[in-house]
Amino acid sequence: MSLQKSPIVRKSPSTGPNSPDIWGIYEPDTGSIQYICACPATRQTAVIDVVWNFDPKSFSTDTRSMDQVATIVADNQLSVVWVLDTHPHADHVMASAHLRDRFNAPTAIGEKVRDIATLWREIYNTQDAFDPERDFDRLFADGDSFTIGDLTVQVILSSGHTLGSVTYVCGDAAFVHDTLMMPDAGTSRADFPGGDAEDLWNSIQTILALPNDTRLFVGHDYGTATRAEPAWEATVAAHKACNKHVKTGTQKADYIKTRQDRDADLSLPDRMLAALQINLRGGRLPTAEGDGRSYLKMPVDRF
Ligand SMILES: [Fe+2]
C-alpha cells in the first residue's frame, strides 16, 4: 500500500506542565516527519529534522518543506531558539543552515557527528570538506541538556542507525528519529556506514525505559501493507506492547538477526550520496566553483 503523497500536519498538544506542544509535518517525497517543539508558556520553539527538498534525478533543490514549517511557526506566533537534527540524514537533505539564517537561531546535532564525518571523508576521498565544529553551532554530548523556554531538553546518545544519532527528550515527549519506526513497522535500518544492529537494540532499550506515557515521535513512516495513512506518534507503552521488532519479551539476539536479515534486502536511499555530503556541511552545498554553481562528488563502485 503506498502512502499519501501530500504534506500532512498534525498537532500533538501539551498534556500539562513541562509538556511541549508538538507539530509533526509529514514530507511525502522522503516519508520524513519534521517537528516543531514549543514551550506553551513562552512560545519558544525548536525545529527538528526539517527537510530541504532535493530532487534525486535533477539535483535541483527547493524550500517548500522548510517554508511550510516556517509558516506554521509564524501562524502560531512561535519564536525559534534551536534548529536541531538528530543525525546527519541519509535519505533527505537538511534545512538547518537555511533555518539558522531564517530564524537567527543556533544549529545543533550530536557530537559524534565528528566520527561520522571522519567515516565519510574517507568514502568521498575528501580530507577537508567536513568540519562539524565549523558547520554546527553546538555539538551535544550524551547527557547534555538545554532549554526551550521553560522546558528542559535532555540529549541521549542513540547510536545504531548511525554511530552518532541522538534522541531529544523534552518533558513527556521524545524525538527518537531513526531508532524506532511506528509499532506496526518496527525499527529503522542499521546498515549504513557506522551503523550497528546491537547498538540500535541497546539505544532502543534506553528509550523504552522512559515513562510509559512518553510520546515518542519517529522520523519516518512509509506505511505498511495494511496502512496507507502516515503516522508518527506512539507511546512507550504502545511500543512495548506491540512494536513488531522490539515488543516486550523479544530477545536481543533474535532482534539483531531480524534487523540484519531485513537490512540485507534494503537498497540505499536514492538521495544518500548527495545528501550526506551536504548534511555533513550542516546543510550547505560545497563552495561554488568559478561558474557560481556547486558540484557534488560521487564515489564509484563504493556501495
Ligand atoms: Fe536517518
Coordinates of C-alpha atoms and ligand atoms in Angstrom, one line a residue:
M1 CA 0.0 0.0 0.0
S2 CA 1.5 3.3 -1.0
L3 CA 1.3 6.3 1.3
Q4 CA -0.5 9.5 0.7
K5 CA 1.6 11.9 -1.4
S6 CA 0.8 15.3 0.1
P7 CA 2.1 17.0 3.2
I8 CA 0.2 16.4 6.4
V9 CA 0.4 18.5 9.6
R10 CA -0.8 17.2 12.9
K11 CA -0.6 18.9 16.3
S12 CA 0.1 16.8 19.5
P13 CA -0.9 19.3 22.2
S14 CA 0.8 19.7 25.5
T15 CA -0.5 17.4 28.2
G16 CA 0.2 19.8 31.1
P17 CA 3.1 21.3 32.9
N18 CA 6.5 20.5 31.5
S19 CA 5.0 19.2 28.3
P20 CA 5.6 20.7 24.9
D21 CA 3.1 21.5 22.1
I22 CA 4.3 19.5 19.1
W23 CA 3.5 19.8 15.4
G24 CA 4.5 16.9 13.1
I25 CA 4.8 17.8 9.4
Y26 CA 5.0 14.9 7.1
E27 CA 7.2 15.3 4.0
P28 CA 5.8 13.0 1.3
D29 CA 8.8 12.7 -1.1
T30 CA 11.1 11.1 1.6
G31 CA 8.5 9.9 4.1
S32 CA 10.2 12.2 6.7
I33 CA 8.5 13.8 9.6
Q34 CA 9.7 17.2 10.7
Y35 CA 8.9 18.6 14.1
I36 CA 8.1 21.8 15.8
C37 CA 8.5 21.5 19.6
A38 CA 7.2 24.6 21.5
C39 CA 7.0 25.7 25.1
P40 CA 3.3 26.6 25.6
A41 CA 4.1 29.3 28.2
T42 CA 6.9 31.3 26.4
R43 CA 6.3 30.1 22.8
Q44 CA 10.0 29.5 22.4
T45 CA 10.5 26.6 20.0
A46 CA 12.9 24.1 18.5
V47 CA 12.5 22.9 14.9
I48 CA 13.8 19.3 14.4
D49 CA 15.0 17.4 11.3
V50 CA 13.5 19.8 8.8
V51 CA 13.9 18.9 5.1
W52 CA 15.5 20.9 2.2
N53 CA 13.7 19.4 -0.8
F54 CA 16.1 17.8 -3.2
D55 CA 15.2 16.0 -6.4
P56 CA 17.5 13.0 -6.8
K57 CA 17.3 13.0 -10.6
S58 CA 17.8 16.6 -11.5
F59 CA 19.8 17.6 -8.3
S60 CA 17.5 20.6 -8.0
T61 CA 16.6 22.0 -4.6
D62 CA 13.6 23.9 -3.3
T63 CA 12.4 25.2 0.0
R64 CA 8.8 24.2 0.1
S65 CA 9.1 22.0 3.2
M66 CA 11.0 24.5 5.3
D67 CA 8.7 27.2 4.0
Q68 CA 5.7 25.1 5.3
V69 CA 7.4 24.7 8.7
A70 CA 8.2 28.5 8.8
T71 CA 4.5 29.3 8.1
I72 CA 3.3 27.1 11.0
V73 CA 5.9 28.9 13.2
A74 CA 4.6 32.3 12.1
D75 CA 0.9 31.4 12.3
N76 CA 1.3 30.3 15.9
Q77 CA 3.5 33.2 16.9
L78 CA 6.4 30.9 17.9
S79 CA 9.9 32.0 18.3
V80 CA 12.6 29.5 17.1
V81 CA 15.5 29.3 19.5
W82 CA 17.1 26.0 18.3
V83 CA 17.5 24.3 14.9
L84 CA 18.1 20.7 15.7
D85 CA 19.0 17.5 13.9
T86 CA 19.1 14.0 15.3
H87 CA 21.8 12.8 13.0
P88 CA 23.2 13.5 9.5
H89 CA 20.4 12.1 7.4
A90 CA 21.0 9.7 4.5
D91 CA 17.5 10.0 3.0
H92 CA 17.0 13.7 2.9
V93 CA 18.9 17.0 2.8
M94 CA 18.9 19.0 5.9
A95 CA 17.4 22.5 6.0
S96 CA 19.5 23.5 9.0
A97 CA 21.8 26.1 7.5
H98 CA 18.8 27.8 5.8
L99 CA 16.8 27.8 9.0
R100 CA 19.7 29.1 11.0
D101 CA 19.7 32.2 8.8
R102 CA 15.9 32.5 8.6
F103 CA 15.3 32.2 12.3
N104 CA 18.6 33.6 13.6
A105 CA 18.9 30.5 15.9
P106 CA 21.8 28.1 16.5
T107 CA 22.0 24.7 14.9
A108 CA 22.9 21.6 16.9
I109 CA 23.4 17.9 16.4
G110 CA 25.2 15.1 18.4
E111 CA 28.9 15.4 19.0
K112 CA 29.7 12.1 17.4
V113 CA 29.0 13.7 14.1
R114 CA 32.7 14.2 14.2
D115 CA 33.2 10.5 13.9
I116 CA 30.6 10.2 11.2
A117 CA 32.4 13.0 9.3
T118 CA 35.6 11.0 9.6
L119 CA 34.0 7.9 8.1
W120 CA 32.6 9.8 5.2
R121 CA 35.7 11.8 4.5
E122 CA 37.3 8.5 3.6
I123 CA 34.3 7.4 1.5
Y124 CA 34.3 10.7 -0.5
N125 CA 38.1 10.8 -0.5
T126 CA 38.0 14.4 0.7
Q127 CA 40.0 15.3 3.7
D128 CA 38.9 18.9 4.5
A129 CA 35.3 19.1 3.3
F130 CA 33.6 18.3 6.6
D131 CA 34.2 20.3 9.7
P132 CA 31.3 19.9 12.2
E133 CA 32.9 22.4 14.7
R134 CA 32.7 25.0 11.9
D135 CA 29.3 24.0 10.4
F136 CA 27.2 23.4 13.6
D137 CA 26.8 25.9 16.4
R138 CA 26.6 23.2 19.1
L139 CA 27.6 19.6 19.3
F140 CA 25.7 17.8 22.1
A141 CA 27.3 15.1 24.2
D142 CA 25.3 12.2 25.8
G143 CA 23.6 13.6 28.9
D144 CA 23.8 17.3 27.8
S145 CA 20.7 19.4 28.4
F146 CA 19.4 22.7 27.1
T147 CA 16.2 24.8 27.3
I148 CA 13.3 25.8 25.1
G149 CA 11.7 28.5 27.1
D150 CA 10.6 26.8 30.4
L151 CA 11.2 23.3 29.1
T152 CA 14.4 21.3 29.6
V153 CA 15.6 19.0 26.9
Q154 CA 17.8 16.1 27.7
V155 CA 20.1 14.7 25.0
I156 CA 20.6 10.9 24.9
L157 CA 23.1 9.2 22.6
S158 CA 21.1 6.7 20.4
S159 CA 23.7 5.1 18.2
G160 CA 22.8 2.2 16.0
H161 CA 21.2 3.7 12.9
T162 CA 24.2 5.9 12.7
L163 CA 27.0 5.9 15.3
G164 CA 26.1 9.4 16.4
S165 CA 22.3 9.6 16.4
V166 CA 20.8 11.4 19.4
T167 CA 17.3 11.4 21.0
Y168 CA 15.9 14.7 22.3
V169 CA 13.7 14.1 25.4
C170 CA 11.6 17.1 26.3
G171 CA 9.2 16.6 29.2
D172 CA 6.8 13.8 28.2
A173 CA 7.9 13.8 24.5
A174 CA 11.0 12.3 22.8
F175 CA 12.2 12.7 19.3
V176 CA 13.7 9.3 18.5
H177 CA 14.1 9.7 14.8
D178 CA 15.7 6.6 13.1
T179 CA 15.6 4.3 16.0
L180 CA 12.0 3.1 16.3
M181 CA 9.5 3.3 13.4
M182 CA 5.8 3.1 14.2
P183 CA 4.9 -0.1 16.2
D184 CA 3.5 -1.8 13.2
A185 CA 6.7 -1.1 11.2
G186 CA 9.3 -1.9 13.8
T187 CA 12.7 -0.2 13.8
S188 CA 15.0 1.6 11.5
R189 CA 17.8 0.2 9.4
A190 CA 21.3 -0.2 10.9
D191 CA 23.4 -1.0 7.9
F192 CA 24.8 2.4 6.9
P193 CA 28.5 3.0 7.5
G194 CA 28.9 3.2 11.2
G195 CA 25.5 1.6 11.9
D196 CA 25.1 -1.4 14.2
A197 CA 22.1 -3.6 15.0
E198 CA 23.3 -4.4 18.5
D199 CA 23.9 -0.7 19.3
L200 CA 20.4 0.1 17.9
W201 CA 18.9 -2.5 20.2
N202 CA 20.7 -1.0 23.2
S203 CA 19.6 2.5 22.3
I204 CA 16.0 1.4 21.9
Q205 CA 16.1 -0.2 25.4
T206 CA 17.1 3.2 26.8
I207 CA 14.3 4.9 25.0
L208 CA 11.8 2.2 26.2
A209 CA 12.9 2.8 29.8
L210 CA 11.4 6.3 29.6
P211 CA 8.0 6.6 31.4
N212 CA 5.2 4.5 29.7
D213 CA 3.2 7.6 28.7
T214 CA 6.1 9.3 27.0
R215 CA 5.1 10.4 23.5
L216 CA 7.6 9.0 21.1
F217 CA 7.9 10.8 17.7
V218 CA 9.6 8.9 14.9
G219 CA 11.5 10.3 12.0
H220 CA 10.0 8.3 9.1
D221 CA 6.9 6.5 8.2
Y222 CA 6.4 4.6 5.0
G223 CA 3.1 2.9 6.0
T224 CA 2.6 -0.8 5.9
A225 CA 0.9 -3.4 3.7
T226 CA -2.3 -2.6 5.5
R227 CA -1.9 1.1 6.5
A228 CA -1.7 4.0 4.0
E229 CA -2.2 6.9 6.3
P230 CA 1.1 8.2 7.6
A231 CA 1.6 8.1 11.4
W232 CA 4.4 9.1 13.7
E233 CA 3.4 9.2 17.3
A234 CA 3.1 6.3 19.8
T235 CA 3.7 6.0 23.5
V236 CA 6.5 3.9 25.1
A237 CA 3.7 1.7 26.4
A238 CA 2.4 1.1 22.8
H239 CA 5.9 0.2 21.6
K240 CA 6.4 -2.2 24.5
A241 CA 3.0 -3.8 23.8
C242 CA 3.2 -4.2 20.1
N243 CA 6.3 -3.0 18.3
K244 CA 6.8 -5.8 15.8
H245 CA 10.6 -5.8 16.3
V246 CA 11.2 -5.0 20.0
K247 CA 8.0 -5.5 22.0
T248 CA 8.4 -6.7 25.5
G249 CA 9.7 -10.3 25.5
T250 CA 11.8 -10.0 22.4
Q251 CA 15.3 -11.5 22.8
K252 CA 18.2 -9.3 21.8
A253 CA 19.8 -12.0 19.6
D254 CA 16.5 -12.5 17.8
Y255 CA 16.2 -8.8 17.2
I256 CA 19.7 -8.5 15.8
K257 CA 19.1 -11.3 13.4
T258 CA 15.7 -9.8 12.3
R259 CA 17.3 -6.4 11.7
Q260 CA 20.3 -7.8 9.8
D261 CA 18.2 -10.0 7.6
R262 CA 15.9 -7.2 6.8
D263 CA 18.8 -4.7 6.1
A264 CA 20.3 -7.2 3.7
D265 CA 17.3 -6.7 1.4
L266 CA 17.2 -2.9 1.5
S267 CA 18.6 -0.7 -1.3
L268 CA 20.3 2.5 -0.5
P269 CA 18.2 5.7 -0.2
D270 CA 18.2 7.4 -3.6
R271 CA 19.5 10.7 -2.2
M272 CA 22.1 9.2 0.2
L273 CA 25.3 10.0 -1.6
A274 CA 24.2 13.5 -2.4
A275 CA 22.6 14.2 1.0
L276 CA 25.5 13.2 3.2
Q277 CA 28.0 15.5 1.6
I278 CA 25.5 18.4 2.1
N279 CA 24.4 17.3 5.6
L280 CA 27.9 16.9 6.9
R281 CA 28.4 20.5 6.0
G282 CA 25.4 21.3 8.2
G283 CA 23.0 21.5 5.3
R284 CA 25.3 23.6 3.0
L285 CA 26.3 22.9 -0.6
P286 CA 30.0 22.7 -1.4
T287 CA 31.6 26.1 -2.1
A288 CA 30.5 27.3 -5.5
E289 CA 33.0 27.0 -8.4
G290 CA 34.1 29.6 -10.9
D291 CA 30.7 29.5 -12.7
G292 CA 28.9 30.1 -9.5
R293 CA 27.5 26.6 -9.2
S294 CA 28.1 23.9 -6.6
Y295 CA 29.1 20.4 -7.6
L296 CA 28.8 17.1 -5.7
K297 CA 31.3 14.3 -5.6
M298 CA 30.2 10.6 -6.0
P299 CA 32.3 7.5 -5.2
V300 CA 32.0 4.9 -8.0
D301 CA 31.7 1.2 -7.0
R302 CA 31.9 2.0 -3.3
F303 CA 28.5 0.7 -2.4
Ligands
FE1 FE 18.4 8.5 9.1

